[in-house]
Tab-separated table of C-alpha atoms in Angstrom:
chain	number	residue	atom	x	y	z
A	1	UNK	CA	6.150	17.457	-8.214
A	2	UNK	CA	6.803	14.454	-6.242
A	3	UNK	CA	5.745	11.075	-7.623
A	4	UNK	CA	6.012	8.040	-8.485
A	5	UNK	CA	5.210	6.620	-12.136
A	6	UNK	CA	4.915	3.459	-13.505
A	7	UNK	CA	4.240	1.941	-17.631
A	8	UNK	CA	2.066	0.713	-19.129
A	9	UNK	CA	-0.790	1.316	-16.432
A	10	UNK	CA	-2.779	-1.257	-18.194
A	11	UNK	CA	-1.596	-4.734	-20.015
A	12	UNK	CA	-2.985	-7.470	-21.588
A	13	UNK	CA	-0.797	-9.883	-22.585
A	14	UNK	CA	-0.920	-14.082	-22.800
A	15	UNK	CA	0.913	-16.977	-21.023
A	16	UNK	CA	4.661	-16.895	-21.829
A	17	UNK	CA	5.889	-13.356	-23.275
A	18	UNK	CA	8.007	-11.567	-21.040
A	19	UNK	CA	7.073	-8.507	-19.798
A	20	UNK	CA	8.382	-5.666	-17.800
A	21	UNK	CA	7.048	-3.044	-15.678
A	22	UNK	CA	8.690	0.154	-15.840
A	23	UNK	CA	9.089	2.421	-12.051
A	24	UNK	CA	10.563	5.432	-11.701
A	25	UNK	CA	10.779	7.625	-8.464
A	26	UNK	CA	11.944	11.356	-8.681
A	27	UNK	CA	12.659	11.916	-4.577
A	28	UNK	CA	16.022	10.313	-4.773
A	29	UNK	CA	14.486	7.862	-2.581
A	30	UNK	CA	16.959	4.823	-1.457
A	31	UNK	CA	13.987	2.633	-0.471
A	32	UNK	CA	11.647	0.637	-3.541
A	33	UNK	CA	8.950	-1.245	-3.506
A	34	UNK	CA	6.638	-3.866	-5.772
A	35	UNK	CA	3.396	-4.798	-4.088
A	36	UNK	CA	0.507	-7.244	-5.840
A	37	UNK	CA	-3.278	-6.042	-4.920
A	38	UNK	CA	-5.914	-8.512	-5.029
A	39	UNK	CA	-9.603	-8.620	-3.804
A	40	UNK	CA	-9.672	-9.247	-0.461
A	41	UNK	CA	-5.835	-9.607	0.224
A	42	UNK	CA	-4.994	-5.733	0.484
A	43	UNK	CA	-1.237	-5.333	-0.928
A	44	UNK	CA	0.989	-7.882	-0.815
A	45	UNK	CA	5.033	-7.406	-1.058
A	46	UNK	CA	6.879	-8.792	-4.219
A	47	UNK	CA	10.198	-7.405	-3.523
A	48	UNK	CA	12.245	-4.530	-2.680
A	49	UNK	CA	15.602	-2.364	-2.940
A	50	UNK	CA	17.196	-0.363	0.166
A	51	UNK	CA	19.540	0.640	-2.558
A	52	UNK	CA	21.015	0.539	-5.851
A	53	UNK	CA	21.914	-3.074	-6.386
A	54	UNK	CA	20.439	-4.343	-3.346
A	55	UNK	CA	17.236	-6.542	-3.865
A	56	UNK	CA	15.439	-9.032	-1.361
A	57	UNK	CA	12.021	-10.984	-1.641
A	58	UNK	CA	9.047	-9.863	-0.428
A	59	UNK	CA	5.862	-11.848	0.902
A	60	UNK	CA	5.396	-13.374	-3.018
A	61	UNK	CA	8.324	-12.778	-5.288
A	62	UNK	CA	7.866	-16.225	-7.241
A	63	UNK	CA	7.632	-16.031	-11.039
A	64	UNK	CA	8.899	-12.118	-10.634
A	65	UNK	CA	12.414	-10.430	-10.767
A	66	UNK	CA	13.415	-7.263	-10.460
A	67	UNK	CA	16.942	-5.129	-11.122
A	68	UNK	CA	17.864	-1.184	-9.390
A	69	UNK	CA	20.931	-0.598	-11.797
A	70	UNK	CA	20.162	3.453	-11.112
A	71	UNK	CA	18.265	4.558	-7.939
A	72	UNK	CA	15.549	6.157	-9.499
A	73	UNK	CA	14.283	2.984	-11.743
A	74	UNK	CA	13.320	-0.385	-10.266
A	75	UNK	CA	11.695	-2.363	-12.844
A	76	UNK	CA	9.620	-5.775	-12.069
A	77	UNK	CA	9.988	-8.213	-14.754
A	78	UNK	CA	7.821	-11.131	-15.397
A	79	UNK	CA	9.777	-13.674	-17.552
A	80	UNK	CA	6.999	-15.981	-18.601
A	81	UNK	CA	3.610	-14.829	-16.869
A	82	UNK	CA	0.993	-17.140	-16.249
A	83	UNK	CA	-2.569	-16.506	-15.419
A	84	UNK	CA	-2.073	-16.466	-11.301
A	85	UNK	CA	0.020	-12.883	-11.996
A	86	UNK	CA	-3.040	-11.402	-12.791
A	87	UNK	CA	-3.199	-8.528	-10.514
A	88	UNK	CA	-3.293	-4.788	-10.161
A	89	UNK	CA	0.562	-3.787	-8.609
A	90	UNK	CA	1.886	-1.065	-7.370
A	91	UNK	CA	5.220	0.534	-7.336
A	92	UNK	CA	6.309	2.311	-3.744
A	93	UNK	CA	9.253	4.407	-2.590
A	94	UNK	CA	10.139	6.041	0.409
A	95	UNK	CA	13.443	7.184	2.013
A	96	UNK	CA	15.245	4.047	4.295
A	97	UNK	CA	13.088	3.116	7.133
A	98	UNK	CA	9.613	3.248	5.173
A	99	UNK	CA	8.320	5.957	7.086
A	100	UNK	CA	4.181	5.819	6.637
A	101	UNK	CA	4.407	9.424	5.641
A	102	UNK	CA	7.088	9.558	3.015
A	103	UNK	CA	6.121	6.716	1.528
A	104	UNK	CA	4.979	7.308	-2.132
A	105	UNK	CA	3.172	4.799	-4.145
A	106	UNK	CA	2.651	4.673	-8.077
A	107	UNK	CA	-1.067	4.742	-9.980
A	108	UNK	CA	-1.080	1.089	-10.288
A	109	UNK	CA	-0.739	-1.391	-13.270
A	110	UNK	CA	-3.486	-3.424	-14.107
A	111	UNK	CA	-2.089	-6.669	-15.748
A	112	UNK	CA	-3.725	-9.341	-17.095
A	113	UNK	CA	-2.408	-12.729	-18.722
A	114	UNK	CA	-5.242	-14.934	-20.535
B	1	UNK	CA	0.773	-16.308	11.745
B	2	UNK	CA	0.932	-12.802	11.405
B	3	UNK	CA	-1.549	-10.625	9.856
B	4	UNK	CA	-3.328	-6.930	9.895
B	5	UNK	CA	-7.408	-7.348	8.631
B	6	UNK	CA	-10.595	-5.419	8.693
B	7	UNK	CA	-13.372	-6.272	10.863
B	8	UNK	CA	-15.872	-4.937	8.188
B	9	UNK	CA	-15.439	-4.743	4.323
B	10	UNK	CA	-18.380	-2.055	3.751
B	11	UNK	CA	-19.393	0.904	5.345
B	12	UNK	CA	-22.173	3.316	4.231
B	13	UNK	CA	-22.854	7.085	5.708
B	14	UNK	CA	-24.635	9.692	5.184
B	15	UNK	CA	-22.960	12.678	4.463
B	16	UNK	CA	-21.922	15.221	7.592
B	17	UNK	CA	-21.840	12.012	9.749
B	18	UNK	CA	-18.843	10.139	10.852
B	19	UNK	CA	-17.364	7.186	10.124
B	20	UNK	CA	-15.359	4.759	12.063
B	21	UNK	CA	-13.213	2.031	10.434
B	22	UNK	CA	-11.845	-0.625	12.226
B	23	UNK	CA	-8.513	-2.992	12.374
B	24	UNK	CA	-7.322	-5.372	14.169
B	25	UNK	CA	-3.598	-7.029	14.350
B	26	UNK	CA	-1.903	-9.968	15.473
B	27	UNK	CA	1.195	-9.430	16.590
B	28	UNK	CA	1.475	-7.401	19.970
B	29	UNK	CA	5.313	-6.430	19.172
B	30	UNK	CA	3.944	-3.984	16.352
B	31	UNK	CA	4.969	-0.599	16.791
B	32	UNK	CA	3.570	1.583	13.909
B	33	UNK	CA	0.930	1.420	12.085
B	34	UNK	CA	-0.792	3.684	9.017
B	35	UNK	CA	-3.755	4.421	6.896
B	36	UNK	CA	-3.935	4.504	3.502
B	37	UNK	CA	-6.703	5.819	1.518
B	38	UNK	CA	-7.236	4.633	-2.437
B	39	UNK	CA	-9.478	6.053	-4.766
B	40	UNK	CA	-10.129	4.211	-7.632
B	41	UNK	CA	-7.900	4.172	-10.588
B	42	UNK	CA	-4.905	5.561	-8.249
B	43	UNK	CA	-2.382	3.954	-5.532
B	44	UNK	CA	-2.921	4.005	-1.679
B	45	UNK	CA	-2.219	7.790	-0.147
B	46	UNK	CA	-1.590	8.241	3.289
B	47	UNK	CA	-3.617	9.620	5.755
B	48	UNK	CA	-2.739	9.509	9.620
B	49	UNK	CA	-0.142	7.046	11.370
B	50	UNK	CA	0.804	6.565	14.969
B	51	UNK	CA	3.558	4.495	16.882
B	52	UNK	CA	2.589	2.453	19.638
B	53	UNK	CA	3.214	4.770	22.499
B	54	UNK	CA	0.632	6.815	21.631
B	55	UNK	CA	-2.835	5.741	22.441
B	56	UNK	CA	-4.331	9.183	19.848
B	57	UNK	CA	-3.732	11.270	17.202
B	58	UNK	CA	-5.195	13.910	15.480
B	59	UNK	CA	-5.362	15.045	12.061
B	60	UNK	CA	-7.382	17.386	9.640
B	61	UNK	CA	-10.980	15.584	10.452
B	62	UNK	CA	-9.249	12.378	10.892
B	63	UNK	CA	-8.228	11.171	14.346
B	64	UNK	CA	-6.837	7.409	14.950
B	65	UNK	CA	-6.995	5.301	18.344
B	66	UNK	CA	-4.716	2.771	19.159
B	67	UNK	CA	-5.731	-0.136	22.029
B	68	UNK	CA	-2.484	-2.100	22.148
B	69	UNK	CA	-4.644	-4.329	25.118
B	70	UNK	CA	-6.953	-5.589	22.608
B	71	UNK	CA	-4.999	-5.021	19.803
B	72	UNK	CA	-7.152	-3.098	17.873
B	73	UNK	CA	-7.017	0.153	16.060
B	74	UNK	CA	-9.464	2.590	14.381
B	75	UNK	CA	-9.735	5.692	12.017
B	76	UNK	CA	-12.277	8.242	12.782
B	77	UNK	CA	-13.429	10.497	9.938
B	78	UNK	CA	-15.226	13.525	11.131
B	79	UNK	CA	-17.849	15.104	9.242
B	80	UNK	CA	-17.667	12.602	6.299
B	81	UNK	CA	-17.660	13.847	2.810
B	82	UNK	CA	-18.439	12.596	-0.989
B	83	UNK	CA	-14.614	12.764	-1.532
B	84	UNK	CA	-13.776	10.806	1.016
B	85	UNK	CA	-15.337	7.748	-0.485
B	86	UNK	CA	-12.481	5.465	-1.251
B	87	UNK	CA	-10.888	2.058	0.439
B	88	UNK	CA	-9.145	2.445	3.833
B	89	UNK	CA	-6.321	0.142	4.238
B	90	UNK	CA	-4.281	0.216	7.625
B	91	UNK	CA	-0.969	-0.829	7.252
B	92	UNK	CA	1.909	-2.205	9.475
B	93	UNK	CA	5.144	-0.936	9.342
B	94	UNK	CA	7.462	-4.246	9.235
B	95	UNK	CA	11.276	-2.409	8.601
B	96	UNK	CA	11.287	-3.683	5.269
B	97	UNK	CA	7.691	-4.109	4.257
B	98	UNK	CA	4.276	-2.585	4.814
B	99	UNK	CA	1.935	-5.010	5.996
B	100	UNK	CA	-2.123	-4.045	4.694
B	101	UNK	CA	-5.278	-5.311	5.840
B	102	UNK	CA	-7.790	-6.198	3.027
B	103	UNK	CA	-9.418	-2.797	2.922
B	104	UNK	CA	-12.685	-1.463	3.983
B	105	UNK	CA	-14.895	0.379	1.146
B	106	UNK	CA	-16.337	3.653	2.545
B	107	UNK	CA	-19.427	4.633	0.288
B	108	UNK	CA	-21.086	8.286	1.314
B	109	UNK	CA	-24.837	9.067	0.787
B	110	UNK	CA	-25.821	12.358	-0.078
């Protein structure tokens, strides 16, 4: 089955501790993406890959990173979260170009740093 | 500035009726655009897109309508369900980047 998963799907964690978010794609997909959800701002872009090793920002990649050492994994990593990262984000791949069709999201992870 | 957003962030139906969700954009260069649906607890699915030479297009009970002159676009669900209760997001392709609107809830009565 095609999909996209992502770990944990739920975090609490405080100010400070790095985390990372785990996203894995099994389409052999070159294109991946992070996207923040809040209320009332749909799904905003943190970054994304076109391929292994290739990263760019997004709309709102500050306090984030991210690493595609293999093509199937693309990771977002918060080094010290702060409050403001609370969000529910989503993991996305597609094949190059982003085609609306093909593109696969993850369930979600809902993070929260007190 | 650029931006994709929802004229309405609620919309109720009774069951069997339709629905019709609105969008509007900014940026008359956009040339494809897409619903999502999202049920809660799970990511955005997709539902129906269409590039700007089209004005229509047709899915299973879903159709959308593009008006590039006003710059506005719409998803028609036919004979709404209880399953299709979810957020609608339309989306804007970008090249790199999907660009959403904030989402309009879609609650059916039965």
């Amino acid at each position: 089955e095609a999909q996209v998963t992502q770990n944990p799907r739920y975090l609490i964690t405080v100010t400070g501790k790095k985390l990372t978010v785990t996203c894995s794609q099994n389409m052999n997909h070159e294109y991946m993406s992070w996207y923040r959800q809040d209320p009332g701002l749909g799904l905003r872009q943190i970054y994304y890959s076109m391929n292994v090793e290739v990263t760019d920002k997004g709309d709102v990649p500050e306090g984030y990173k991210v690493s595609r050492k293999e093509k199937r994994n693309f990771p977002l990593i918060l080094e010290s979260p702060s409050p403001n990262q609370t969000s529910l984000y989503f993991c996305a791949s597609s094949p190059l170009g982003l085609a609306g069709s093909t593109t696969y999201f993850g369930p979600g992870t809902r993070l929260t740093v007190t | 500035g650029e931006s994709v957003g929802l004229h309405l962030p609620t919309l109720s139906v009774q069951e069997g009726d339709n629905s019709i969700i609105n969008c509007a954009y900014s940026n008359s260069a956009s040339d494809y655009f897409i619903w999502y649906k999202q049920e809660s607890g799970k990511g955005p699915q997709f539902i129906i897109d269409i590039r700007s030479n089209m004005d229509k297009r047709q899915g299973q009970r879903v159709t959308v309508l593009l008006n590039k002159t006003v710059k506005h676009l719409s998803l028609q669900i036919a004979a709404t369900q209880p399953g299709d209760s979810a957020v609608y997001f339309c989306a804007e392709n970008k090249g790199n980047k999907l660009v959403f609107g904030a989402g309009t809830i879609l609650r059916v009565k039965s």
